[in-house]
Coordinates of C-alpha atoms in Angstrom, one line a residue:
M13 CA 10.6 -74.6 21.3
S14 CA 11.3 -72.7 24.5
L15 CA 14.8 -72.2 25.9
A16 CA 14.0 -74.4 28.9
S17 CA 12.9 -77.2 26.6
L18 CA 16.2 -76.9 24.6
L19 CA 18.2 -77.0 27.8
D20 CA 16.3 -80.1 29.1
R21 CA 16.8 -81.8 25.7
D22 CA 20.5 -81.0 25.7
R23 CA 20.9 -82.3 29.3
N24 CA 19.0 -85.4 28.4
R25 CA 21.2 -86.0 25.4
A26 CA 24.4 -85.3 27.3
A27 CA 23.4 -87.8 30.0
W28 CA 22.7 -90.4 27.4
W29 CA 26.1 -89.7 25.7
L30 CA 27.8 -90.0 29.0
Y31 CA 26.1 -93.3 29.7
I32 CA 26.9 -94.7 26.3
G33 CA 30.5 -93.5 26.8
F34 CA 30.7 -95.6 29.9
L35 CA 29.2 -98.6 28.1
G36 CA 31.8 -98.0 25.3
L37 CA 34.6 -98.2 27.9
G38 CA 33.2 -101.4 29.2
V39 CA 33.1 -102.9 25.7
A40 CA 36.7 -101.7 25.1
F41 CA 37.8 -103.4 28.3
L42 CA 36.1 -106.6 27.4
G43 CA 37.6 -106.5 23.9
Y44 CA 41.1 -105.9 25.3
S45 CA 40.7 -108.7 27.8
F46 CA 39.6 -111.2 25.1
L47 CA 41.6 -109.7 22.2
G48 CA 43.0 -113.0 21.0
T49 CA 39.6 -114.6 21.0
F50 CA 38.1 -111.6 19.2
V51 CA 40.7 -111.4 16.4
F52 CA 40.6 -115.2 16.0
G53 CA 36.8 -115.1 15.6
V54 CA 37.2 -112.3 13.0
F55 CA 39.7 -114.4 11.2
V56 CA 37.4 -117.5 11.2
Y57 CA 34.5 -115.3 9.9
Y58 CA 36.5 -113.9 6.9
A59 CA 38.2 -117.2 6.2
S60 CA 34.8 -118.9 6.0
R61 CA 32.7 -116.2 4.4
P62 CA 33.3 -117.1 0.7
V63 CA 32.4 -120.8 1.5
F64 CA 29.4 -119.6 3.5
G65 CA 28.1 -117.7 0.4
R66 CA 28.1 -120.8 -1.7
V67 CA 26.6 -123.0 1.0
R68 CA 23.8 -120.4 1.6
S69 CA 23.0 -120.4 -2.1
R70 CA 22.2 -124.1 -1.8
L71 CA 20.6 -124.2 1.6
G72 CA 18.9 -120.8 1.7
R73 CA 19.0 -120.5 5.5
D74 CA 21.6 -118.3 7.2
G75 CA 21.8 -120.2 10.5
A76 CA 22.1 -123.6 9.0
S77 CA 24.5 -122.4 6.3
A78 CA 26.8 -120.9 9.0
A79 CA 26.8 -124.1 11.0
V80 CA 27.5 -126.3 8.0
T81 CA 30.3 -123.9 6.9
L82 CA 32.0 -123.9 10.3
L83 CA 31.7 -127.6 11.1
G84 CA 32.2 -128.9 7.6
F85 CA 34.9 -126.6 6.3
V86 CA 36.6 -124.6 9.1
V87 CA 37.0 -127.3 11.7
P88 CA 38.7 -129.9 9.3
V89 CA 41.0 -127.2 7.9
L90 CA 42.0 -126.1 11.4
L91 CA 42.7 -129.7 12.4
I92 CA 45.0 -130.1 9.4
V93 CA 46.7 -126.8 10.0
G94 CA 47.2 -127.7 13.7
Y95 CA 48.8 -131.0 12.8
V96 CA 51.1 -129.4 10.3
L97 CA 52.1 -126.7 12.8
A98 CA 52.7 -129.4 15.5
A99 CA 54.9 -131.4 13.1
G100 CA 56.8 -128.2 12.1
L101 CA 57.4 -127.4 15.8
R102 CA 58.8 -130.9 16.2
D103 CA 61.1 -130.4 13.3
V104 CA 62.3 -127.1 14.8
A105 CA 62.9 -128.8 18.1
S106 CA 65.0 -131.5 16.3
L107 CA 66.9 -129.0 14.2
S108 CA 67.9 -127.0 17.2
G109 CA 68.9 -130.0 19.2
V110 CA 66.3 -129.5 21.9
G111 CA 66.4 -132.0 24.7
P112 CA 63.4 -133.5 26.6
D113 CA 63.3 -130.7 29.2
E114 CA 63.4 -128.0 26.6
Y115 CA 60.9 -129.8 24.5
V116 CA 58.4 -129.5 27.4
Q117 CA 59.2 -125.8 27.5
L118 CA 57.9 -125.5 23.9
L119 CA 54.4 -126.2 25.4
S120 CA 54.7 -123.1 27.6
P121 CA 52.5 -120.9 25.4
F122 CA 49.7 -123.4 25.8
V123 CA 50.4 -125.1 29.2
N124 CA 51.6 -123.6 32.4
V125 CA 54.7 -125.9 32.6
E126 CA 56.3 -123.6 35.2
A127 CA 53.7 -124.8 37.7
L128 CA 54.7 -128.4 37.3
G129 CA 57.2 -130.1 39.5
E130 CA 60.5 -131.6 38.3
G131 CA 59.1 -135.1 38.4
Q132 CA 56.0 -134.1 36.6
R133 CA 58.1 -132.4 33.9
D134 CA 60.2 -135.6 33.5
A135 CA 57.1 -137.7 33.2
L136 CA 55.6 -135.3 30.6
A137 CA 58.8 -135.4 28.7
T138 CA 58.8 -139.2 28.8
L139 CA 55.3 -139.2 27.4
L140 CA 56.2 -136.8 24.6
N141 CA 59.4 -138.5 23.5
Q142 CA 58.9 -142.1 24.4
P143 CA 55.2 -143.0 24.9
G144 CA 56.0 -146.7 25.0
R145 CA 57.8 -146.3 28.3
L146 CA 54.6 -145.2 30.0
R147 CA 53.7 -148.8 30.9
S148 CA 57.1 -149.3 32.8
L149 CA 56.7 -146.2 35.0
P150 CA 56.3 -146.9 38.7
F151 CA 53.1 -145.9 40.5
D152 CA 54.5 -142.6 41.9
R153 CA 55.6 -141.5 38.5
L154 CA 52.2 -142.4 37.0
R155 CA 50.5 -140.4 39.7
S156 CA 52.8 -137.5 39.0
L157 CA 52.0 -137.9 35.3
L158 CA 48.3 -137.9 36.1
T159 CA 48.7 -134.7 38.1
S160 CA 50.5 -133.0 35.2
G161 CA 47.9 -134.4 32.8
L162 CA 45.2 -132.7 34.8
A163 CA 47.1 -129.4 34.6
V164 CA 47.4 -129.9 30.9
L165 CA 43.7 -130.8 30.7
G166 CA 42.8 -127.5 32.5
S167 CA 44.8 -125.5 30.0
A168 CA 43.2 -127.4 27.1
I169 CA 39.7 -126.7 28.5
N170 CA 40.6 -123.0 28.8
A171 CA 41.8 -123.0 25.2
L172 CA 38.6 -124.9 24.1
V173 CA 36.4 -122.2 25.7
H174 CA 38.2 -119.5 23.8
V175 CA 38.0 -121.4 20.5
T176 CA 34.3 -122.0 21.2
L177 CA 33.7 -118.2 21.8
A178 CA 35.6 -117.4 18.6
F179 CA 33.5 -119.8 16.6
G180 CA 30.4 -118.4 18.2
L181 CA 31.4 -114.9 17.2
A182 CA 32.1 -116.1 13.6
F183 CA 28.7 -117.9 13.6
F184 CA 26.7 -114.8 14.5
L185 CA 28.7 -112.6 12.1
L186 CA 27.9 -115.1 9.3
R187 CA 24.3 -115.4 10.2
D188 CA 23.6 -111.7 10.9
G189 CA 26.2 -110.0 8.8
D190 CA 23.7 -108.7 6.2
S191 CA 21.6 -107.1 8.9
V192 CA 24.6 -105.4 10.5
A193 CA 25.7 -104.1 7.1
E194 CA 22.2 -102.8 6.4
W195 CA 22.1 -101.0 9.8
F196 CA 25.6 -99.5 9.1
R197 CA 24.5 -98.2 5.7
R198 CA 21.3 -96.7 7.1
N199 CA 22.5 -95.1 10.3
V200 CA 26.3 -94.7 10.2
A201 CA 27.7 -94.4 6.6
P202 CA 25.3 -94.1 3.7
P203 CA 26.4 -95.2 0.2
D204 CA 28.8 -92.9 -1.6
S205 CA 30.1 -91.5 1.7
A206 CA 33.8 -91.8 2.8
G207 CA 32.8 -93.9 5.7
H208 CA 31.0 -96.4 3.5
A209 CA 33.9 -96.6 1.0
Y210 CA 36.4 -97.1 3.9
A211 CA 34.3 -99.8 5.6
K212 CA 33.7 -101.6 2.2
A213 CA 37.4 -101.5 1.3
V214 CA 38.5 -102.8 4.7
D215 CA 35.8 -105.5 4.5
D216 CA 36.9 -106.7 1.1
D217 CA 40.7 -106.5 1.9
L218 CA 40.2 -108.5 5.1
E219 CA 38.5 -111.3 3.1
T220 CA 41.5 -111.3 0.7
V221 CA 44.0 -111.3 3.6
F222 CA 42.3 -113.9 5.8
F223 CA 40.8 -116.1 3.2
G224 CA 42.9 -115.6 0.1
N225 CA 46.4 -115.3 1.5
V226 CA 46.1 -117.6 4.5
V227 CA 44.3 -120.4 2.5
F228 CA 46.9 -120.0 -0.3
V229 CA 49.8 -120.2 2.1
F230 CA 48.5 -123.4 3.8
T231 CA 47.5 -124.9 0.5
M232 CA 51.0 -124.4 -0.8
A233 CA 52.4 -125.8 2.5
V234 CA 50.2 -129.0 2.2
L235 CA 51.2 -129.4 -1.5
A236 CA 54.9 -129.0 -0.6
A237 CA 54.6 -131.5 2.3
V238 CA 53.0 -134.1 -0.1
I239 CA 55.9 -133.6 -2.6
Y240 CA 58.6 -133.7 0.1
Y241 CA 57.2 -136.8 1.8
G242 CA 56.6 -138.4 -1.6
F243 CA 60.2 -137.8 -2.5
N244 CA 61.4 -139.3 0.7
L245 CA 59.4 -142.5 -0.1
V246 CA 61.1 -143.1 -3.5
A247 CA 64.6 -141.6 -3.0
P248 CA 67.4 -143.6 -1.5
D249 CA 68.4 -142.9 2.2
P250 CA 71.3 -140.5 1.5
L251 CA 69.0 -138.2 -0.5
G252 CA 66.2 -138.0 2.0
I253 CA 64.8 -134.4 2.6
P254 CA 65.5 -133.4 6.2
F255 CA 62.7 -131.8 8.2
P256 CA 60.1 -132.0 5.4
V257 CA 57.2 -130.4 7.3
L258 CA 59.3 -127.4 8.4
L259 CA 60.5 -126.9 4.8
A260 CA 56.9 -127.2 3.6
L261 CA 55.8 -124.4 6.0
L262 CA 58.6 -122.2 4.7
T263 CA 57.5 -123.0 1.2
G264 CA 54.0 -121.9 2.0
I265 CA 55.2 -118.6 3.5
T266 CA 57.6 -117.8 0.7
S267 CA 54.8 -118.5 -1.9
L268 CA 53.4 -115.0 -1.1
I269 CA 56.5 -113.3 -2.6
P270 CA 55.6 -112.3 -6.2
L271 CA 57.5 -114.0 -9.0
V272 CA 59.9 -115.7 -6.6
V273 CA 57.0 -117.8 -5.1
S274 CA 58.6 -121.0 -3.6
K275 CA 62.0 -120.9 -5.3
L276 CA 63.6 -119.6 -2.1
V277 CA 63.0 -123.0 -0.6
Y278 CA 63.0 -125.7 -3.3
V279 CA 65.9 -124.3 -5.4
P280 CA 68.4 -124.4 -2.5
L281 CA 67.0 -127.8 -1.5
V282 CA 67.5 -129.2 -5.0
I283 CA 71.1 -127.8 -5.0
Y284 CA 71.8 -129.5 -1.7
L285 CA 70.4 -132.8 -2.9
G286 CA 72.2 -132.5 -6.2
T287 CA 75.5 -132.1 -4.3
V288 CA 74.7 -135.2 -2.2
A289 CA 73.7 -137.1 -5.4
F290 CA 76.9 -136.1 -7.2
R291 CA 79.0 -137.5 -4.4
T292 CA 76.9 -140.7 -4.3
G293 CA 77.3 -141.2 -8.1
G294 CA 75.3 -143.6 -10.3
V295 CA 71.8 -142.6 -11.2
A296 CA 71.2 -140.7 -8.0
L297 CA 71.2 -137.4 -9.9
V298 CA 67.8 -138.4 -11.4
F299 CA 66.1 -137.8 -8.0
P300 CA 67.1 -134.1 -7.6
V301 CA 66.3 -133.4 -11.2
G302 CA 62.9 -135.1 -10.8
L303 CA 62.3 -133.0 -7.6
L304 CA 63.2 -129.8 -9.5
V305 CA 60.7 -130.6 -12.3
V306 CA 57.9 -131.5 -10.0
S307 CA 58.5 -128.5 -7.7
F308 CA 58.6 -126.2 -10.6
L309 CA 55.3 -127.4 -12.0
V310 CA 53.4 -127.8 -8.7
L311 CA 55.0 -125.2 -6.5
D312 CA 55.7 -122.5 -9.1
I313 CA 53.6 -122.8 -12.3
L314 CA 50.4 -124.2 -10.7
P315 CA 50.1 -121.5 -8.0
Q316 CA 50.9 -118.5 -10.3
T317 CA 48.6 -119.7 -13.1
F318 CA 45.6 -121.2 -11.2
L319 CA 45.7 -121.3 -7.4
Q320 CA 46.6 -117.7 -6.6
P321 CA 44.2 -116.0 -9.0
Y322 CA 41.4 -118.4 -7.8
I323 CA 42.0 -118.4 -4.1
S324 CA 43.5 -114.9 -3.4
G325 CA 41.4 -112.9 -5.9
R326 CA 42.2 -109.2 -5.6
Q327 CA 45.7 -108.4 -4.5
I328 CA 46.9 -106.0 -1.8
H329 CA 50.5 -105.2 -1.2
T330 CA 52.1 -108.6 -0.5
G331 CA 55.2 -107.0 1.1
I332 CA 53.1 -105.2 3.8
M333 CA 51.2 -108.4 4.5
M334 CA 54.3 -110.5 4.7
F335 CA 55.7 -108.2 7.4
A336 CA 52.4 -108.2 9.2
Y337 CA 52.2 -112.0 9.2
L338 CA 55.8 -112.4 10.4
L339 CA 56.0 -109.5 12.9
G340 CA 52.5 -109.9 14.4
P341 CA 53.4 -113.1 16.4
L342 CA 56.7 -111.5 17.5
L343 CA 54.9 -108.4 18.9
F344 CA 51.7 -109.9 20.3
G345 CA 52.1 -113.7 20.6
W346 CA 50.0 -116.2 18.7
Y347 CA 47.0 -113.9 18.0
G348 CA 49.4 -111.3 16.4
F349 CA 49.2 -113.5 13.3
F350 CA 45.6 -112.2 12.9
L351 CA 45.8 -108.8 14.7
L352 CA 48.6 -107.1 12.8
P353 CA 47.3 -107.9 9.3
L354 CA 43.9 -106.6 10.5
F355 CA 45.6 -103.4 11.8
A356 CA 47.6 -103.1 8.6
V357 CA 44.5 -103.1 6.5
L358 CA 42.8 -100.5 8.7
V359 CA 45.8 -98.2 8.3
L360 CA 46.3 -98.8 4.6
Q361 CA 42.7 -98.0 3.7
A362 CA 42.6 -95.0 5.9
V363 CA 45.7 -93.6 4.1
R364 CA 44.2 -94.4 0.7
I365 CA 40.7 -93.0 1.2
V366 CA 40.7 -90.5 4.1
L367 CA 44.2 -89.1 4.9
T368 CA 44.7 -87.0 1.8
D369 CA 41.4 -85.2 2.1
L370 CA 42.1 -84.5 5.8
L371 CA 45.6 -83.1 5.1
H372 CA 44.4 -80.8 2.4
G373 CA 41.3 -79.7 4.2
D374 CA 39.1 -81.0 1.4
R375 CA 35.6 -82.5 1.7
L376 CA 35.8 -86.2 2.6
T377 CA 34.8 -88.3 -0.4
S378 CA 34.7 -92.0 -1.4
A379 CA 37.6 -91.5 -3.8
V380 CA 40.9 -93.4 -3.5
D381 CA 43.3 -90.4 -3.3
A382 CA 46.6 -92.1 -2.5
A383 CA 48.5 -95.4 -3.1
P384 CA 46.0 -96.7 -5.7
S385 CA 48.0 -99.9 -6.3
L386 CA 48.5 -100.9 -2.6
G387 CA 45.0 -102.1 -2.0
G388 CA 41.7 -103.0 -3.5
D389 CA 39.0 -100.5 -4.4
P390 CA 35.5 -100.9 -3.0
P391 CA 33.2 -102.6 -5.5
G392 CA 31.3 -100.0 -7.4
E393 CA 33.6 -97.3 -6.2
S394 CA 36.3 -96.2 -8.6
T395 CA 39.2 -93.8 -8.1
G396 CA 38.1 -90.3 -8.4
A397 CA 34.4 -91.0 -7.6
D398 CA 32.7 -88.2 -5.7
G399 CA 30.6 -88.7 -2.7
G400 CA 29.2 -87.0 0.3
E401 CA 30.9 -86.9 3.7

């Protein structure tokens, strides 16, 4: 091949790389602009993938299986989770003594309440706190409420668009995931390479984080809510559990702590109810004791023995994940709950598989060289395995 041909080929390749670089910048800008939608879609994908595998084994069609999984599993679960979070938000508002005006401000992450007038805010607060008074409002107040309702509707439609886009991303990842994985293995990172091991470890850990841990937390929260509400139905008034939904959410979060599980919530709660029962006298002490027994069996023994091994599967470092779940929303807002755990998994597996070889100047392999107990190994790849770069 002549020198002129080589130069022409190099110029052609350089032009294409420059063009692809600009396209990459455009993709990065779109990803940044819709970061919350993207990470929520990734969460929905990983949270539904185990169920999708079972549905596909029955139906045999990727597209139909993805649609059935999202509509039959993910949507009902998200509705339940949304209700529990809304009830927990209401408990937080009651616990902090939030008044009507401040209660409206709790909607600010979802509704632009700053754009509403004072009368519209009052009407919205009336609707939230005393829906029955809606019929007695004068026409002007009703018109104001209608205007604020349209503003809320616009925000709701915007949120619905983002949720639809996230579900669309999850649908295509479920339907075409095998094809994307095959393209990645063939053109980017062949088997036994460091890139393949890293991608496989990240993929498996994200399934554990987003399906195992999140489903486990909300399963525990729902179980705790059932127990606390059931206790309030049978216990006398002085022994009622205050803010049951909020305590149920805290129970679900603390269930990630090894060994401790949910004791951080239900043990102090039983002590408090036992103190109240002791002051009440009579047979009231039976109720705290009964709550302790039921909580120990359902919120302690059951999750450690059956639920956690079945739902969570492989374990990654729970301390890191707890900080990621808690700090993510504080740093990035609502989507930080999904973004920071994803970022933590990317960092953790890079340290375990790649960083040691880079620091020592060794050839990159698929071996797990650091922190073997902090994350899961790629299936078929054991610590110390050799592989090409």
